[in-house]
């Protein structure tokens, strides 16, 4: 489908950088062939002829980016969270993920997940599937059809899980991965593969070596988990006695940034050396505040990550996190940062709304390229939020309306959505096109 050129009128709100929000009430966003050409107070002369969407009175923000989510865990979100990570995996995640050997089940469960994402404010996501290649292809088909952009990973795991969810050998896991890559190569425009070793406890050294070879051959990005939970970190120390830290275990196989685009979820317990490695190797940290709260992992020092120049975005981490909403993740990130500041470390100031909004848009968006803002040259992902439901007696600024949307909006308030300049919501597209504004 071809990309679009159009004008979009509304109350525009986007990040210039991690601390500065730009707001233009009643502004005009210009999209040329899927990219932002600029934001203007009124329609510039040279763009007078373009089609127009009139979203006057609505808030228009860049699309939200979920840097870490488990699609197969969607069906049990909001359940079974009164335990810590390793018990939670064995009790909830592994039995549910095993069901995706059945393609009918995969179709049913993944359809629910993708429809949820499509209806909400998310425009891009980095997604874990399961170890099953065929079911992972079903997920990729559904995401492609939704119009969203996504990295999707067939999970690799060959140790420390029950027979029903463990690949029989490193060789079998690597072979299934190559097969999945070959079967999906060139099939999708918006959905791309990402190498997904579940985490160190799930992957033997031999498997990690084989995955590094696959990474080099196919030039793939990588996603995994890092330093989420105390028991997990101690286990990795036993499993990898020669690694100087958990991150070094990935790095020793060449699967930790430094030329390999990499997302590591959590980093709650990363120490000095690991934080330095994350920075030096340009690894993206996916901060997942709801998950870290639900399964009592702790609170990542995101203020420090930002101050030290690490790349950071937000993840829903469904179903450790209970909601797919990235607006919720922004509010959660602010709230947990305040608890961390109050209870744990007063040298790290809480996050501001500006910073949380940046994390959920441009911060995570950078993993996808020039994404997550309305600055010229960015790919045009935009969400139109109708905030009139959030009744008030006050006359609010655009900045104040955004703040309330972060805390109070729901998916039903998303009135329209564009990804790379293509409208994906609402289903009745022509409704909003107006000939004058
Ligand atoms: N570590 C390894 N697998 C998982 C998972 O599915 N969820 C979370 N939160 N952490 C993990
Ligand atoms: Fe996760």
Coordinates of C-alpha atoms and ligand atoms in Angstrom, one line a residue:
X1 CA 0.0 0.0 0.0
X2 CA 1.4 3.4 -0.9
X3 CA 2.4 5.9 1.8
X4 CA 0.5 9.1 2.1
X5 CA 0.9 12.8 1.9
X6 CA -1.5 14.9 3.9
X7 CA -2.1 17.7 6.4
X8 CA -3.3 16.9 9.9
X9 CA -4.8 19.6 12.0
X10 CA -5.1 19.4 15.8
X11 CA -3.5 20.2 19.2
X12 CA -0.1 18.9 18.5
X13 CA 2.3 17.6 21.3
X14 CA 5.7 15.9 20.8
X15 CA 9.1 15.7 22.3
X16 CA 12.0 17.8 21.1
X17 CA 14.3 15.9 23.4
X18 CA 14.0 13.9 26.7
X19 CA 13.1 17.0 28.8
X20 CA 11.4 19.4 26.3
X21 CA 7.9 19.1 25.1
X22 CA 6.7 21.1 22.1
X23 CA 3.0 22.0 22.0
X24 CA 1.2 23.7 19.2
X25 CA -2.5 24.4 19.8
X26 CA -4.5 24.3 16.6
X27 CA -1.4 23.4 14.6
X28 CA -0.8 21.7 11.3
X29 CA 1.3 18.6 10.9
X30 CA 2.5 18.0 7.4
X31 CA 3.1 14.4 6.2
X32 CA 5.0 13.9 2.9
X33 CA 5.2 10.3 1.7
X34 CA 5.0 8.9 5.2
X35 CA 7.4 11.3 6.9
X36 CA 7.0 14.5 9.0
X37 CA 7.8 17.6 7.0
X38 CA 7.2 19.9 9.9
X39 CA 4.7 21.4 12.3
X40 CA 3.2 24.8 11.5
X41 CA 0.8 27.3 13.1
X42 CA -1.3 27.3 9.8
X43 CA -1.2 25.6 6.4
X44 CA 2.0 26.7 4.5
X45 CA 1.4 28.0 1.0
X46 CA 3.3 25.1 -0.7
X47 CA 1.1 22.5 1.0
X48 CA -2.3 24.0 0.3
X49 CA -3.2 21.3 -2.2
X50 CA -2.7 18.3 0.1
X51 CA -5.6 16.3 1.5
X52 CA -6.6 17.4 5.0
X53 CA -7.6 15.6 8.2
X54 CA -9.4 17.9 10.6
X55 CA -8.9 16.8 14.2
X56 CA -9.5 20.2 15.7
X57 CA -9.9 20.1 19.5
X58 CA -8.2 16.7 19.7
X59 CA -4.8 16.0 21.0
X60 CA -2.3 14.6 18.4
X61 CA 0.8 12.9 19.7
X62 CA 3.5 10.6 18.2
X63 CA 2.6 6.9 18.2
X64 CA 3.6 5.0 21.4
X65 CA 6.3 2.4 21.3
X66 CA 6.2 -0.8 23.4
X67 CA 9.8 -1.9 23.6
X68 CA 9.1 -5.2 25.4
X69 CA 6.0 -7.4 25.3
X70 CA 5.2 -11.1 25.2
X71 CA 2.3 -11.7 22.8
X72 CA 1.6 -15.3 24.0
X73 CA 1.1 -14.2 27.6
X74 CA -1.7 -11.8 26.7
X75 CA -4.5 -14.3 27.5
X76 CA -3.5 -14.5 31.2
X77 CA -2.8 -10.8 31.8
X78 CA -4.1 -9.7 35.2
X79 CA -3.7 -13.2 36.6
X80 CA -1.3 -15.1 38.8
X81 CA 1.0 -12.3 39.8
X82 CA 1.4 -13.1 43.5
X83 CA 4.9 -14.6 43.1
X84 CA 8.4 -13.7 41.9
X85 CA 9.9 -14.2 38.4
X86 CA 11.2 -17.8 38.5
X87 CA 8.1 -19.3 40.1
X88 CA 5.9 -17.0 37.9
X89 CA 7.6 -18.4 34.8
X90 CA 7.1 -22.0 35.8
X91 CA 3.5 -21.5 37.0
X92 CA 2.1 -19.1 34.4
X93 CA 4.3 -18.3 31.4
X94 CA 5.6 -21.7 30.5
X95 CA 2.3 -23.7 30.6
X96 CA 0.6 -21.0 28.6
X97 CA 3.3 -20.7 26.0
X98 CA 3.3 -24.4 25.5
X99 CA -0.2 -24.1 24.1
X100 CA 1.2 -22.4 21.0
X101 CA 2.2 -25.7 19.6
X102 CA -1.5 -25.7 18.5
X103 CA -1.9 -23.4 15.5
X104 CA -5.6 -23.0 16.1
X105 CA -5.0 -21.8 19.6
X106 CA -2.2 -19.5 18.4
X107 CA -4.6 -17.9 15.9
X108 CA -7.2 -17.3 18.5
X109 CA -4.9 -16.0 21.2
X110 CA -2.7 -13.9 18.9
X111 CA -5.8 -12.4 17.3
X112 CA -6.9 -11.0 20.7
X113 CA -3.5 -9.6 21.3
X114 CA -3.1 -7.9 18.0
X115 CA -6.6 -6.5 18.0
X116 CA -5.9 -4.9 21.5
X117 CA -2.7 -3.3 20.1
X118 CA -4.4 -2.1 17.0
X119 CA -7.2 -0.4 18.9
X120 CA -4.9 1.3 21.4
X121 CA -2.2 4.0 21.1
X122 CA 0.7 1.7 20.3
X123 CA 2.1 2.0 16.8
X124 CA 5.3 0.0 17.2
X125 CA 6.4 -3.0 19.3
X126 CA 9.2 -5.4 20.0
X127 CA 7.5 -8.6 20.6
X128 CA 8.4 -12.0 22.0
X129 CA 6.5 -14.9 20.5
X130 CA 7.2 -18.5 21.7
X131 CA 9.7 -21.1 20.6
X132 CA 7.2 -22.4 17.9
X133 CA 8.1 -21.2 14.4
X134 CA 4.7 -21.8 12.8
X135 CA 2.8 -20.0 15.6
X136 CA 5.3 -17.1 15.3
X137 CA 4.5 -16.8 11.6
X138 CA 0.8 -16.5 12.5
X139 CA 1.7 -13.6 14.9
X140 CA 3.7 -12.0 12.1
X141 CA 0.9 -12.3 9.6
X142 CA -1.6 -10.8 12.1
X143 CA 0.7 -7.9 13.0
X144 CA 1.4 -7.1 9.4
X145 CA -2.3 -7.1 8.6
X146 CA -2.9 -4.7 11.5
X147 CA -0.8 -2.0 9.9
X148 CA 1.5 -1.7 13.0
X149 CA 5.3 -1.9 12.8
X150 CA 6.9 -4.7 14.8
X151 CA 9.9 -6.7 15.5
X152 CA 8.9 -10.3 16.3
X153 CA 11.1 -13.0 17.8
X154 CA 10.7 -16.7 17.8
X155 CA 12.0 -17.5 21.2
X156 CA 15.0 -19.8 21.8
X157 CA 15.2 -22.0 24.9
X158 CA 16.9 -25.3 25.2
X159 CA 17.4 -25.7 29.0
X160 CA 15.8 -25.2 32.4
X161 CA 12.1 -25.5 31.4
X162 CA 9.7 -28.4 31.2
X163 CA 9.6 -30.8 28.3
X164 CA 6.5 -29.2 26.9
X165 CA 8.4 -25.9 26.4
X166 CA 12.0 -26.7 25.7
X167 CA 13.8 -27.3 22.4
X168 CA 15.4 -30.7 22.2
X169 CA 18.9 -29.4 21.6
X170 CA 20.9 -26.3 20.7
X171 CA 21.2 -27.7 17.2
X172 CA 17.4 -28.2 17.0
X173 CA 16.7 -24.7 18.3
X174 CA 19.2 -23.1 15.8
X175 CA 17.7 -25.1 12.9
X176 CA 14.2 -24.1 13.8
X177 CA 15.3 -20.5 13.9
X178 CA 16.9 -20.6 10.5
X179 CA 13.8 -22.3 9.1
X180 CA 11.6 -19.6 10.6
X181 CA 13.9 -16.8 9.1
X182 CA 13.9 -18.4 5.7
X183 CA 10.1 -19.0 5.6
X184 CA 9.4 -15.4 6.6
X185 CA 12.2 -13.6 4.6
X186 CA 10.8 -10.8 2.4
X187 CA 7.2 -11.6 3.3
X188 CA 6.3 -8.5 5.3
X189 CA 6.8 -4.8 4.9
X190 CA 6.2 -3.7 8.5
X191 CA 7.1 -6.8 10.5
X192 CA 10.7 -7.8 10.9
X193 CA 12.4 -10.7 12.7
X194 CA 14.5 -10.2 15.9
X195 CA 16.7 -12.8 17.5
X196 CA 15.2 -13.7 20.9
X197 CA 17.2 -15.9 23.3
X198 CA 14.7 -15.9 26.2
X199 CA 17.3 -15.2 28.8
X200 CA 20.6 -16.8 29.9
X201 CA 19.0 -19.5 32.2
X202 CA 17.0 -20.8 29.2
X203 CA 19.9 -20.9 26.7
X204 CA 22.9 -23.3 26.8
X205 CA 26.4 -22.0 25.8
X206 CA 26.2 -24.0 22.6
X207 CA 22.8 -22.4 21.7
X208 CA 24.2 -18.9 22.3
X209 CA 27.2 -19.7 20.1
X210 CA 24.9 -20.9 17.3
X211 CA 22.6 -17.9 17.7
X212 CA 25.6 -15.6 17.4
X213 CA 26.4 -17.3 14.1
X214 CA 22.8 -16.8 12.9
X215 CA 22.9 -13.1 14.0
X216 CA 26.0 -12.5 11.9
X217 CA 24.6 -14.4 8.9
X218 CA 21.2 -12.6 8.9
X219 CA 22.3 -9.3 10.4
X220 CA 19.5 -9.5 13.0
X221 CA 18.8 -7.3 16.0
X222 CA 18.6 -9.0 19.4
X223 CA 16.2 -8.8 22.4
X224 CA 16.3 -10.5 25.7
X225 CA 16.0 -10.0 29.5
X226 CA 18.7 -8.7 31.9
X227 CA 19.1 -8.4 35.7
X228 CA 15.4 -8.4 36.4
X229 CA 15.2 -10.4 39.7
X230 CA 17.6 -11.3 42.5
X231 CA 17.1 -15.1 42.2
X232 CA 17.6 -14.9 38.4
X233 CA 20.9 -12.8 38.8
X234 CA 22.3 -15.3 41.3
X235 CA 21.4 -18.2 39.0
X236 CA 23.2 -16.6 36.1
X237 CA 26.3 -16.1 38.3
X238 CA 26.3 -19.9 38.9
X239 CA 25.5 -20.8 35.2
X240 CA 28.2 -18.4 33.9
X241 CA 31.1 -18.3 36.4
X242 CA 33.5 -16.8 34.0
X243 CA 31.2 -13.8 33.1
X244 CA 32.0 -10.7 35.1
X245 CA 28.3 -9.7 35.2
X246 CA 25.0 -10.9 33.6
X247 CA 25.5 -8.5 30.7
X248 CA 28.9 -9.9 30.1
X249 CA 27.4 -13.4 29.6
X250 CA 25.5 -12.0 26.6
X251 CA 28.5 -9.9 25.5
X252 CA 30.8 -13.0 25.5
X253 CA 28.7 -14.4 22.7
X254 CA 28.6 -11.2 20.8
X255 CA 24.9 -10.7 21.6
X256 CA 25.0 -7.4 23.5
X257 CA 24.9 -4.2 21.4
X258 CA 28.1 -2.8 20.0
X259 CA 27.0 -2.9 16.4
X260 CA 24.2 -5.4 17.1
X261 CA 21.0 -3.4 17.8
X262 CA 19.9 -4.9 21.1
X263 CA 17.0 -4.5 23.6
X264 CA 17.5 -5.7 27.2
X265 CA 14.3 -5.7 29.3
X266 CA 14.4 -4.6 33.0
X267 CA 18.0 -3.9 34.2
X268 CA 16.5 -3.4 37.7
X269 CA 19.6 -4.9 39.4
X270 CA 22.4 -3.9 37.0
X271 CA 25.6 -2.9 38.8
X272 CA 28.3 -0.4 37.9
X273 CA 30.0 -2.5 35.3
X274 CA 26.8 -3.6 33.6
X275 CA 25.5 -0.1 33.4
X276 CA 28.8 1.0 31.8
X277 CA 28.5 -1.9 29.3
X278 CA 25.0 -0.9 28.4
X279 CA 26.1 2.6 27.8
X280 CA 29.3 1.8 25.8
X281 CA 27.6 -0.7 23.6
X282 CA 24.5 1.4 23.0
X283 CA 22.1 -1.3 24.3
X284 CA 18.4 -0.1 24.6
X285 CA 17.0 -0.7 28.1
X286 CA 13.3 -1.5 28.1
X287 CA 12.0 -0.2 31.4
X288 CA 8.9 -2.2 32.4
X289 CA 7.6 -0.6 35.6
X290 CA 4.3 -2.5 35.9
X291 CA 6.0 -5.9 35.5
X292 CA 8.7 -4.9 38.0
X293 CA 6.0 -4.0 40.5
X294 CA 3.6 -7.0 39.9
X295 CA 6.2 -9.7 40.2
X296 CA 8.1 -7.7 42.9
X297 CA 11.4 -7.4 41.0
X298 CA 12.2 -3.9 42.2
X299 CA 12.6 -0.4 40.5
X300 CA 15.2 0.2 37.8
X301 CA 17.3 3.4 38.2
X302 CA 15.9 5.1 35.1
X303 CA 17.0 8.6 36.2
X304 CA 20.5 7.3 36.3
X305 CA 20.2 5.7 32.9
X306 CA 19.0 8.9 31.4
X307 CA 21.7 11.1 33.2
X308 CA 24.4 8.7 32.0
X309 CA 23.2 8.7 28.4
X310 CA 21.9 5.2 28.1
X311 CA 19.3 4.4 25.5
X312 CA 16.0 3.8 27.3
X313 CA 12.4 3.1 26.3
X314 CA 9.3 1.7 27.9
X315 CA 7.9 -1.9 27.8
X316 CA 4.5 -3.2 28.9
X317 CA 6.0 -6.7 29.5
X318 CA 2.6 -8.2 29.3
X319 CA 1.8 -10.5 31.1
X320 CA 4.3 -9.6 33.9
X321 CA 2.7 -6.2 33.2
X322 CA -1.1 -6.3 33.2
X323 CA -1.8 -3.6 30.6
X324 CA -0.8 -3.1 27.0
X325 CA -1.2 0.7 27.4
X326 CA 2.0 2.7 27.0
X327 CA 0.2 5.7 28.6
X328 CA -0.2 3.5 31.6
X329 CA 3.5 2.6 31.4
X330 CA 4.4 6.3 31.4
X331 CA 2.3 6.9 34.5
X332 CA 3.7 3.8 36.2
X333 CA 7.3 4.9 35.3
X334 CA 6.7 8.2 37.0
X335 CA 5.1 6.7 40.1
X336 CA 7.7 4.0 40.7
X337 CA 10.5 6.6 40.2
X338 CA 8.9 8.6 43.0
X339 CA 8.8 5.5 45.3
X340 CA 12.4 4.8 44.5
X341 CA 13.4 8.3 45.3
X342 CA 11.4 8.4 48.5
X343 CA 12.4 4.9 49.8
X344 CA 15.6 3.9 48.2
X345 CA 17.9 6.6 46.8
X346 CA 17.3 10.4 47.2
X347 CA 20.1 11.2 44.8
X348 CA 17.9 10.1 41.8
X349 CA 15.1 12.5 41.2
X350 CA 11.7 11.2 40.1
X351 CA 10.9 11.3 36.3
X352 CA 8.8 14.1 35.0
X353 CA 5.8 13.8 32.7
X354 CA 8.0 15.2 29.9
X355 CA 10.6 12.4 30.4
X356 CA 8.1 9.6 30.7
X357 CA 6.3 10.8 27.5
X358 CA 9.7 10.9 25.7
X359 CA 10.5 7.4 26.9
X360 CA 7.3 6.0 25.5
X361 CA 7.6 7.8 22.2
X362 CA 11.0 8.9 21.0
X363 CA 13.2 7.0 23.5
X364 CA 11.9 3.6 22.4
X365 CA 11.1 4.8 18.9
X366 CA 14.8 5.3 18.2
X367 CA 15.2 1.5 18.0
X368 CA 13.0 1.6 14.9
X369 CA 14.9 4.5 13.2
X370 CA 13.8 8.2 13.1
X371 CA 10.6 7.4 15.0
X372 CA 8.7 8.9 17.9
X373 CA 8.5 12.6 17.3
X374 CA 7.1 15.1 14.8
X375 CA 10.5 16.7 14.1
X376 CA 11.1 16.9 10.3
X377 CA 12.3 13.6 8.8
X378 CA 10.6 11.4 11.4
X379 CA 8.5 8.6 10.1
X380 CA 4.9 9.8 10.7
X381 CA 3.3 7.7 13.4
X382 CA 0.6 9.7 15.1
X383 CA -2.2 9.1 17.6
X384 CA -5.3 11.3 17.8
X385 CA -6.7 11.3 21.4
X386 CA -10.2 12.6 22.0
X387 CA -9.8 13.8 25.6
X388 CA -13.3 15.3 25.9
X389 CA -14.4 12.4 28.0
X390 CA -11.9 13.6 30.7
X391 CA -14.3 16.2 32.0
X392 CA -13.1 19.2 34.0
X393 CA -14.2 22.7 35.1
X394 CA -10.8 24.0 34.1
X395 CA -9.4 25.6 30.9
X396 CA -6.3 23.4 30.3
X397 CA -3.2 24.0 28.2
X398 CA -2.2 21.4 25.7
X399 CA 0.6 20.4 28.1
X400 CA -1.9 19.9 30.9
X401 CA -4.2 17.9 28.6
X402 CA -1.3 15.6 27.7
X403 CA -0.5 15.1 31.4
X404 CA -4.1 14.0 32.0
X405 CA -4.1 11.7 29.0
X406 CA -1.0 10.0 30.4
X407 CA -2.8 9.3 33.7
X408 CA -6.4 9.0 32.7
X409 CA -6.9 8.0 29.0
X410 CA -8.1 4.7 27.9
X411 CA -7.9 2.9 24.5
X412 CA -11.5 4.0 23.7
X413 CA -10.2 7.6 23.6
X414 CA -8.0 6.9 20.6
X415 CA -9.9 8.5 17.8
X416 CA -7.4 7.8 15.0
X417 CA -4.0 6.4 14.4
X418 CA -1.4 6.6 11.6
X419 CA 1.7 4.5 11.1
X420 CA 4.3 5.6 8.6
X421 CA 1.7 7.9 7.2
X422 CA -0.9 5.2 6.7
X423 CA -4.1 5.5 8.6
X424 CA -4.9 2.4 10.6
X425 CA -7.7 3.8 12.8
X426 CA -10.6 4.4 12.7
X427 CA -11.9 1.7 10.3
X428 CA -14.2 4.3 8.7
X429 CA -11.3 6.6 7.4
X430 CA -13.1 9.2 5.3
X431 CA -15.1 10.5 8.3
X432 CA -12.3 12.9 9.3
X433 CA -11.3 14.2 6.0
X434 CA -12.3 17.9 5.5
X435 CA -11.9 20.1 2.6
X436 CA -11.1 23.3 4.5
X437 CA -9.4 24.3 7.7
Ligands
LIG1 N1 12.6 -13.6 31.9 C1 12.6 -14.7 31.1 N2 11.4 -14.9 30.5 C2 10.6 -13.9 31.0 C3 9.2 -13.6 30.8 O1 8.5 -14.2 30.0 N3 8.8 -12.5 31.4 C4 9.6 -11.7 32.2 N4 9.1 -10.7 32.9 N5 10.9 -12.0 32.5 C5 11.4 -13.1 31.9
LIG2 FE1 9.7 -10.0 29.5

